[in-house]
Amino acid sequence: MAAAAVALAAATGGWLAVGADDRLVRWTNVLAAALAAVLLAAGLALRRPTVVLLAVLVLGAGYATALAIDGGPLDGRAPVVAAALFAVAELGHWSLELRDTVADEAGAHLRRIGLLSALALGSLAVGSGLLAVVDAGGGVRFEALGAVAAVAALAIVVVATRRRPR
């Protein structure tokens, strides 16, 4: 799971870099991808769960740079980025949980993979739906709805990635 988290972090930042029009945005996302991958790999090797959050924040900062410089009124990549950041955080924390000495019951890994996939696809669907609504209607009310949805999505990620006591 650790390798999957690191690979997804690097791929997300690389995808943002490839899609950038501005040279500064491109290099910012290349550096963000490299830094996030190194942070994540080191943090997971050292069993530091807070580094997972730092890696996601670094990738988010690279995306924020792209939005600030290249961004128009709406960015169609937002739902994909949100789903990818969610998956990076979940895979990173899951890899830390797998190091515990308590073994999971048979089939637990497959159920969790299914749940993570469903949650990532669900966030992609909700984000795409919100983009479609905002694009169709526009206006300040929909912008406020988008801001509330972004805060709610962040809250869901924080709650979902919080390590649960056993």
Coordinates of C-alpha atoms in Angstrom, one line a residue:
M1 CA 0.0 0.0 0.0
A2 CA 2.9 2.3 0.7
A3 CA 4.2 2.0 -2.8
A4 CA 0.8 2.6 -4.2
A5 CA 0.4 5.8 -2.1
V6 CA 3.8 7.1 -3.2
A7 CA 3.2 6.2 -6.9
L8 CA -0.3 7.9 -6.8
A9 CA 1.2 11.0 -5.2
A10 CA 3.9 11.2 -7.8
A11 CA 1.4 10.5 -10.7
T12 CA -1.0 13.2 -9.4
G13 CA 1.6 15.9 -9.3
G14 CA 3.1 14.7 -12.6
W15 CA -0.4 14.9 -14.3
L16 CA -0.9 18.4 -13.0
A17 CA 2.6 19.4 -14.3
V18 CA 1.9 17.9 -17.8
G19 CA -1.4 19.8 -18.0
A20 CA 0.1 23.1 -17.1
D21 CA 0.3 25.9 -19.6
D22 CA 2.7 28.1 -17.6
R23 CA 6.3 27.1 -17.0
L24 CA 6.2 28.2 -13.4
V25 CA 3.1 26.1 -12.7
R26 CA 4.7 23.1 -14.5
W27 CA 7.9 23.2 -12.4
T28 CA 6.0 23.9 -9.2
N29 CA 4.0 20.8 -9.7
V30 CA 7.0 18.7 -10.7
L31 CA 8.7 19.8 -7.5
A32 CA 5.5 19.3 -5.5
A33 CA 5.2 15.8 -6.9
A34 CA 8.8 14.9 -6.1
L35 CA 8.7 16.4 -2.6
A36 CA 5.4 14.7 -1.8
A37 CA 6.7 11.3 -3.0
V38 CA 9.9 11.7 -1.0
L39 CA 8.0 12.9 2.1
L40 CA 5.5 10.1 1.8
A41 CA 8.1 7.4 1.3
A42 CA 10.2 8.6 4.2
G43 CA 7.3 9.2 6.5
L44 CA 5.8 5.7 5.8
A45 CA 9.2 4.1 6.3
L46 CA 9.6 5.9 9.6
R47 CA 6.0 5.2 10.6
R48 CA 5.1 8.9 10.9
P49 CA 1.4 9.4 10.1
T50 CA 1.6 13.2 10.1
V51 CA 3.8 13.0 7.0
V52 CA 0.9 11.6 5.0
L53 CA -0.9 14.9 5.7
L54 CA 2.1 16.9 4.7
A55 CA 2.5 15.1 1.4
V56 CA -1.2 15.7 0.6
L57 CA -0.8 19.4 1.5
V58 CA 2.3 19.7 -0.7
L59 CA 0.3 18.2 -3.7
G60 CA -2.6 20.5 -2.8
A61 CA -0.3 23.5 -2.8
G62 CA 1.0 22.6 -6.3
Y63 CA -2.6 22.4 -7.5
A64 CA -3.5 25.7 -5.8
T65 CA -0.6 27.3 -7.7
A66 CA -2.0 26.0 -10.9
L67 CA -5.4 27.4 -10.1
A68 CA -3.9 30.8 -9.1
I69 CA -1.9 31.2 -12.3
D70 CA -3.5 29.1 -15.0
G71 CA -7.0 28.7 -13.6
G72 CA -10.1 30.1 -15.2
P73 CA -13.5 30.4 -13.6
L74 CA -13.9 26.5 -13.2
D75 CA -11.3 23.8 -13.3
G76 CA -12.6 20.5 -14.6
R77 CA -9.7 18.6 -13.0
A78 CA -10.8 19.5 -9.5
P79 CA -12.9 16.3 -8.9
V80 CA -10.0 14.1 -10.1
V81 CA -7.5 15.9 -8.0
A82 CA -9.8 15.6 -4.9
A83 CA -10.3 11.8 -5.5
A84 CA -6.6 11.3 -6.0
L85 CA -5.6 13.3 -2.8
F86 CA -8.2 11.2 -0.9
A87 CA -6.8 8.0 -2.2
V88 CA -3.2 9.1 -1.4
A89 CA -4.2 9.8 2.2
E90 CA -6.1 6.6 2.6
L91 CA -3.5 4.4 1.1
G92 CA -0.8 6.0 3.2
H93 CA -2.6 5.6 6.4
W94 CA -3.7 2.0 5.5
S95 CA 0.0 1.1 4.8
L96 CA 0.8 2.3 8.4
E97 CA -2.1 0.2 9.8
L98 CA -0.8 -2.9 8.0
R99 CA 2.4 -2.8 10.1
D100 CA 0.4 -3.5 13.3
T101 CA 0.9 -7.0 14.7
V102 CA -2.8 -7.7 14.8
A103 CA -3.9 -9.6 11.6
D104 CA -7.0 -8.6 9.8
E105 CA -9.7 -11.2 9.2
A106 CA -9.8 -13.0 5.9
G107 CA -11.2 -10.8 3.1
A108 CA -10.7 -7.6 4.9
H109 CA -8.3 -6.2 2.4
L110 CA -10.6 -6.8 -0.5
R111 CA -13.5 -5.2 1.3
R112 CA -11.3 -2.2 2.1
I113 CA -10.1 -1.8 -1.4
G114 CA -13.7 -1.9 -2.6
L115 CA -14.7 0.7 0.0
L116 CA -11.8 3.0 -0.9
S117 CA -12.6 2.7 -4.6
A118 CA -16.3 3.4 -4.0
L119 CA -15.4 6.5 -1.9
A120 CA -12.9 7.8 -4.4
L121 CA -15.4 7.3 -7.3
G122 CA -18.2 8.8 -5.2
S123 CA -16.1 11.9 -4.6
L124 CA -15.4 12.1 -8.3
A125 CA -19.1 11.8 -9.1
V126 CA -20.1 14.4 -6.5
G127 CA -17.4 16.8 -7.6
S128 CA -18.3 16.4 -11.3
G129 CA -22.0 17.0 -10.5
L130 CA -21.2 20.1 -8.5
L131 CA -19.1 21.4 -11.4
A132 CA -21.9 20.7 -13.8
V133 CA -24.4 22.6 -11.6
V134 CA -22.1 25.6 -11.1
D135 CA -21.2 25.7 -14.8
A136 CA -24.9 25.6 -15.8
G137 CA -26.2 28.0 -13.2
G138 CA -23.3 30.1 -12.1
G139 CA -23.8 33.0 -9.7
V140 CA -22.7 33.8 -6.2
R141 CA -25.1 31.2 -4.6
F142 CA -23.5 28.4 -6.5
E143 CA -20.0 29.7 -5.7
A144 CA -21.0 29.7 -2.0
L145 CA -22.3 26.1 -2.4
G146 CA -19.0 25.1 -3.9
A147 CA -17.1 26.6 -1.0
V148 CA -19.3 24.8 1.5
A149 CA -18.9 21.6 -0.5
A150 CA -15.1 22.0 -0.5
V151 CA -15.0 22.5 3.2
A152 CA -17.3 19.4 3.7
A153 CA -15.1 17.4 1.4
L154 CA -12.0 18.4 3.4
A155 CA -13.8 17.5 6.6
I156 CA -14.7 14.1 5.2
V157 CA -11.1 13.5 4.2
V158 CA -9.9 14.5 7.7
V159 CA -12.4 12.2 9.4
A160 CA -11.8 9.3 7.0
T161 CA -8.0 9.4 7.4
R162 CA -8.0 9.8 11.2
R163 CA -6.4 6.8 12.8
R164 CA -8.9 4.9 14.8
P165 CA -8.0 3.3 18.1
R166 CA -8.1 -0.4 18.3

